[in-house]
PDB file of C-alpha atoms in Angstrom:
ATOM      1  CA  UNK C 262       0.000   0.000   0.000  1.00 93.00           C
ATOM      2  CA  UNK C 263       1.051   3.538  -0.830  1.00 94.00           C
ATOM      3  CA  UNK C 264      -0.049   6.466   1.262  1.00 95.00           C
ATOM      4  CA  UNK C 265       1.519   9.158   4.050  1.00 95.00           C
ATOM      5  CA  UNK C 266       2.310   8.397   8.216  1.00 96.00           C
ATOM      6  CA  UNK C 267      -0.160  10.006  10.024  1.00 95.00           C
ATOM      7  CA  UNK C 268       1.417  11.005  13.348  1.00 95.00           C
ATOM      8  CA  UNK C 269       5.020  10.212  14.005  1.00 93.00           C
ATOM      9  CA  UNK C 270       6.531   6.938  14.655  1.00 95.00           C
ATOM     10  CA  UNK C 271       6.117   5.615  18.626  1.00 96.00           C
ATOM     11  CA  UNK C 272       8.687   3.302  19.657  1.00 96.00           C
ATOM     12  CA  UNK C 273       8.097   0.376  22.634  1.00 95.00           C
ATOM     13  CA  UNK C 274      11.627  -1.621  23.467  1.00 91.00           C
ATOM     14  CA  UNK C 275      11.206  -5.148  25.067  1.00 88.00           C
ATOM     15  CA  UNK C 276      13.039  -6.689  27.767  1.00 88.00           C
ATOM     16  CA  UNK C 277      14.604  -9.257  25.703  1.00 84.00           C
ATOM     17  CA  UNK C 278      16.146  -5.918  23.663  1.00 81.00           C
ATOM     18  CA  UNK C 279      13.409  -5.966  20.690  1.00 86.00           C
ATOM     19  CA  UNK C 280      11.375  -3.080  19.591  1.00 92.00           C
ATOM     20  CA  UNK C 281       8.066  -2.219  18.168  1.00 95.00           C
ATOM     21  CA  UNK C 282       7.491   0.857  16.115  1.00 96.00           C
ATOM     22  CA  UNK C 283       3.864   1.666  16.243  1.00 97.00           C
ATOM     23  CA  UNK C 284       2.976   3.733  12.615  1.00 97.00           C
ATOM     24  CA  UNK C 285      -0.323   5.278  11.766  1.00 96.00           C
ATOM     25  CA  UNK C 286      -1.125   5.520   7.970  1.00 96.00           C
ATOM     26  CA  UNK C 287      -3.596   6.987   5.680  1.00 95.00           C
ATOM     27  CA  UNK C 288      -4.419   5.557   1.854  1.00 94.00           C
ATOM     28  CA  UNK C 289      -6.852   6.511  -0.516  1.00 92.00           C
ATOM     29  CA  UNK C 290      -9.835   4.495  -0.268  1.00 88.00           C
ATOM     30  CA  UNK C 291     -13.158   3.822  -2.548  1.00 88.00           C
ATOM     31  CA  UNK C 292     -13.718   7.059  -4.578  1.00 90.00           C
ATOM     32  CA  UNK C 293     -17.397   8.232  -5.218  1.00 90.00           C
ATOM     33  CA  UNK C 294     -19.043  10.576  -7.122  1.00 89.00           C
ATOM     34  CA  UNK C 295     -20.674  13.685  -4.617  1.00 87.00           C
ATOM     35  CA  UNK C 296     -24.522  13.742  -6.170  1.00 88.00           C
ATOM     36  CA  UNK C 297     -24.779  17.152  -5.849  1.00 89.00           C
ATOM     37  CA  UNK C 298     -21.511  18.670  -7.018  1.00 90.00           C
ATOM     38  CA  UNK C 299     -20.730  15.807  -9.422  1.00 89.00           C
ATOM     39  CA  UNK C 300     -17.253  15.647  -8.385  1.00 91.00           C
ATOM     40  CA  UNK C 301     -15.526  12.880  -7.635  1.00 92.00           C
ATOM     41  CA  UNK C 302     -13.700  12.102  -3.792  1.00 89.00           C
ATOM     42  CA  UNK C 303     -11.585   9.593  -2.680  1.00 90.00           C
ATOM     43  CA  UNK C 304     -12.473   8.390   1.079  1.00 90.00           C
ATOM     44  CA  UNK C 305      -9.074   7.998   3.208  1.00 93.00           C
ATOM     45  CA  UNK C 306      -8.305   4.568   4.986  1.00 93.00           C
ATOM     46  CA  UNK C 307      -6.823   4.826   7.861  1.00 93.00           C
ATOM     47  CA  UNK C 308      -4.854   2.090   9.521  1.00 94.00           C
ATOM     48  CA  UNK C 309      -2.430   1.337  12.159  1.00 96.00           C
ATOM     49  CA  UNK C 310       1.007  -0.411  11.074  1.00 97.00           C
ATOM     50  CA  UNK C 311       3.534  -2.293  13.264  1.00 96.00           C
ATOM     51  CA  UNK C 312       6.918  -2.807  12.597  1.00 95.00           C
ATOM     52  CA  UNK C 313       9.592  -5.029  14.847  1.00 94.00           C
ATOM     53  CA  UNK C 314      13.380  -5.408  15.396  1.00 92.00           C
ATOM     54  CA  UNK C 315      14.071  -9.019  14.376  1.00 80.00           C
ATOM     55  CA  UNK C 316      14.465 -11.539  11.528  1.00 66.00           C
ATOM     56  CA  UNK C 317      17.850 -12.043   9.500  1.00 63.00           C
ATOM     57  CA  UNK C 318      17.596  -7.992   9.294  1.00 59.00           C
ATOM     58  CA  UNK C 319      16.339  -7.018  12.467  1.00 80.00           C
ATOM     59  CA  UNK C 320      16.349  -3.222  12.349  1.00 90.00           C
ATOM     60  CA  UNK C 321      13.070  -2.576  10.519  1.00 93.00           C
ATOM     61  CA  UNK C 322      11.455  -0.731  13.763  1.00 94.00           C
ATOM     62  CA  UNK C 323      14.867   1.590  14.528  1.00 92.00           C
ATOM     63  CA  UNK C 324      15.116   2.432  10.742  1.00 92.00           C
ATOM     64  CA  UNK C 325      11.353   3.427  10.430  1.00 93.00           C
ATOM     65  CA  UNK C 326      11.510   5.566  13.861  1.00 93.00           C
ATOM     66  CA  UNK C 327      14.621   7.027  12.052  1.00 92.00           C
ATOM     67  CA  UNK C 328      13.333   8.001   8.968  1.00 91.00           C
ATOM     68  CA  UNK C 329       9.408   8.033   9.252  1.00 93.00           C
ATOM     69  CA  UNK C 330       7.753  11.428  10.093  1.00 92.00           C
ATOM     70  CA  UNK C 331       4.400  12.479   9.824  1.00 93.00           C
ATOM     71  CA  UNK C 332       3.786  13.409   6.409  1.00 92.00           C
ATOM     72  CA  UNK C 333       6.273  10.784   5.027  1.00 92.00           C
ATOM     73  CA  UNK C 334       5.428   9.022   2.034  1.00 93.00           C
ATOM     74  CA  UNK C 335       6.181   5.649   1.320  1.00 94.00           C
ATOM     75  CA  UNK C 336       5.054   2.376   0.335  1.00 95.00           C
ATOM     76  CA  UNK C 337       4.575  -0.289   2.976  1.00 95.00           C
ATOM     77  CA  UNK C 338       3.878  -4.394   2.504  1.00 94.00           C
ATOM     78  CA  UNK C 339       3.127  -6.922   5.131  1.00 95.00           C
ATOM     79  CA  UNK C 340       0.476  -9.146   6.739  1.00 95.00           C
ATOM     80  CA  UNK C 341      -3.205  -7.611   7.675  1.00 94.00           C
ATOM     81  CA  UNK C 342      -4.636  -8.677  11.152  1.00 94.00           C
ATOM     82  CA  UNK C 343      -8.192  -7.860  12.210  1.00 93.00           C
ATOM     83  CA  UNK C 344      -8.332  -6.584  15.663  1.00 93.00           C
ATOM     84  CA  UNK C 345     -11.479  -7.170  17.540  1.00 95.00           C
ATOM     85  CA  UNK C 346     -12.348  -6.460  20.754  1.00 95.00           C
ATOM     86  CA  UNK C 347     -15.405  -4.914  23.161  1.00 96.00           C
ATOM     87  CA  UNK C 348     -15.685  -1.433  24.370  1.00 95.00           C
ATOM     88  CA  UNK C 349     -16.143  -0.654  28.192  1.00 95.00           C
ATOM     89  CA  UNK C 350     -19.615  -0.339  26.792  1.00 96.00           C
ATOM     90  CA  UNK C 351     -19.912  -3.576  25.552  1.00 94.00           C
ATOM     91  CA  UNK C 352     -19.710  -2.507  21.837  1.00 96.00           C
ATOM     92  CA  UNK C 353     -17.912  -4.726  19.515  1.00 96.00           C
ATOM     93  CA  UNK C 354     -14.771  -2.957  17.848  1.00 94.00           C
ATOM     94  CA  UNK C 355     -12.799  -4.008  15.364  1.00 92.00           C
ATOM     95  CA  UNK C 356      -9.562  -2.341  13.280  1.00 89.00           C
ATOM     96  CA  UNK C 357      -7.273  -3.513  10.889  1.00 88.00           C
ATOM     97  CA  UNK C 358      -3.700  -3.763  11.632  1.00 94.00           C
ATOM     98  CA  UNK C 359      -0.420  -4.018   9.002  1.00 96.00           C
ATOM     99  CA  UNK C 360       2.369  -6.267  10.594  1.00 95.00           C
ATOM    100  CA  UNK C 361       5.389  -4.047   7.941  1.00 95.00           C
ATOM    101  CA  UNK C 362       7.138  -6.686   6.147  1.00 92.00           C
ATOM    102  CA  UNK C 363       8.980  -4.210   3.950  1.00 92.00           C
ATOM    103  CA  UNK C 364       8.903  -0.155   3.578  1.00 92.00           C
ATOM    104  CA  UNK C 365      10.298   2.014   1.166  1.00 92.00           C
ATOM    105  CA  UNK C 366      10.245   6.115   1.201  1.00 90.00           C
ATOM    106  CA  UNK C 367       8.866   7.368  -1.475  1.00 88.00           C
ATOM    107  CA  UNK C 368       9.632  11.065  -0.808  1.00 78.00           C
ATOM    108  CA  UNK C 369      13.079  10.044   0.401  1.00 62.00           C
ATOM    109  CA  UNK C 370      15.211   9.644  -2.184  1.00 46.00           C
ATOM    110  CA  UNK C 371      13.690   6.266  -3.138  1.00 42.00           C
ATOM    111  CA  UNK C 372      15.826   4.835   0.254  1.00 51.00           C
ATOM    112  CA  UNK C 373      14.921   1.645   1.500  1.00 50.00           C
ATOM    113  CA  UNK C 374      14.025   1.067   4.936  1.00 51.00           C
ATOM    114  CA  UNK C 375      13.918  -2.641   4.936  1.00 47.00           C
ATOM    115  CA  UNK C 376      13.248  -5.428   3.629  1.00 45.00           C
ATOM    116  CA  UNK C 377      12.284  -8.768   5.114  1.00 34.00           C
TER     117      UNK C 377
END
């Protein structure tokens, strides 16, 4: 998926010396045409992205805290997990989550991150 970060990149370090870099990400969406203007929108997606210290590479969460702001472009890949859980008022929630395989700046220079 291509789109921008949203807010900049948290970090969370584990005990065992890992890390977690916590990403929030906006792409475009369904577009549809506005009835009474008769212009055409795109509706923005927004999702949540993960991105952890380990593997053969193992610096995928440092590099993205590193080079990641808010209002970044870039292009990331990786697995989609559905969230779910209930609300304090018993409301069912769900969101959809991107465990980063791979990112790549788009208005960086073209620099990869990582790759898994």
């Amino acid at each position: 998926m291509i789109g921008r970060v949203t807010r900049d990149v948290e970090t969370r370090s584990f005990a065992n010396g890992g890390m977690v870099a916590k990403i929030g990400f906006v792409v475009d969406g369904k577009k549809t045409k506005d009835e009474a203007t008769g212009k055409w929108t795109t509706k923005p997606v927004w999702l949540d992205v993960e991105a952890f210290n380990r593997g053969e590479k193992g610096k995928l969460a440092s590099l993205c805290a590193e080079y990641l702001k808010k209002g970044s472009q870039c292009m990331i890949s990786g697995k989609l997990e559905l969230q779910e859980w209930n609300d304090p008022q018993g409301n069912k929630r769900c969101k959809l989550l991107i465990e980063a395989e791979d990112v790549q700046l788009i208005d960086g220079g073209n620099k990869a991150v990582g790759q898994l």
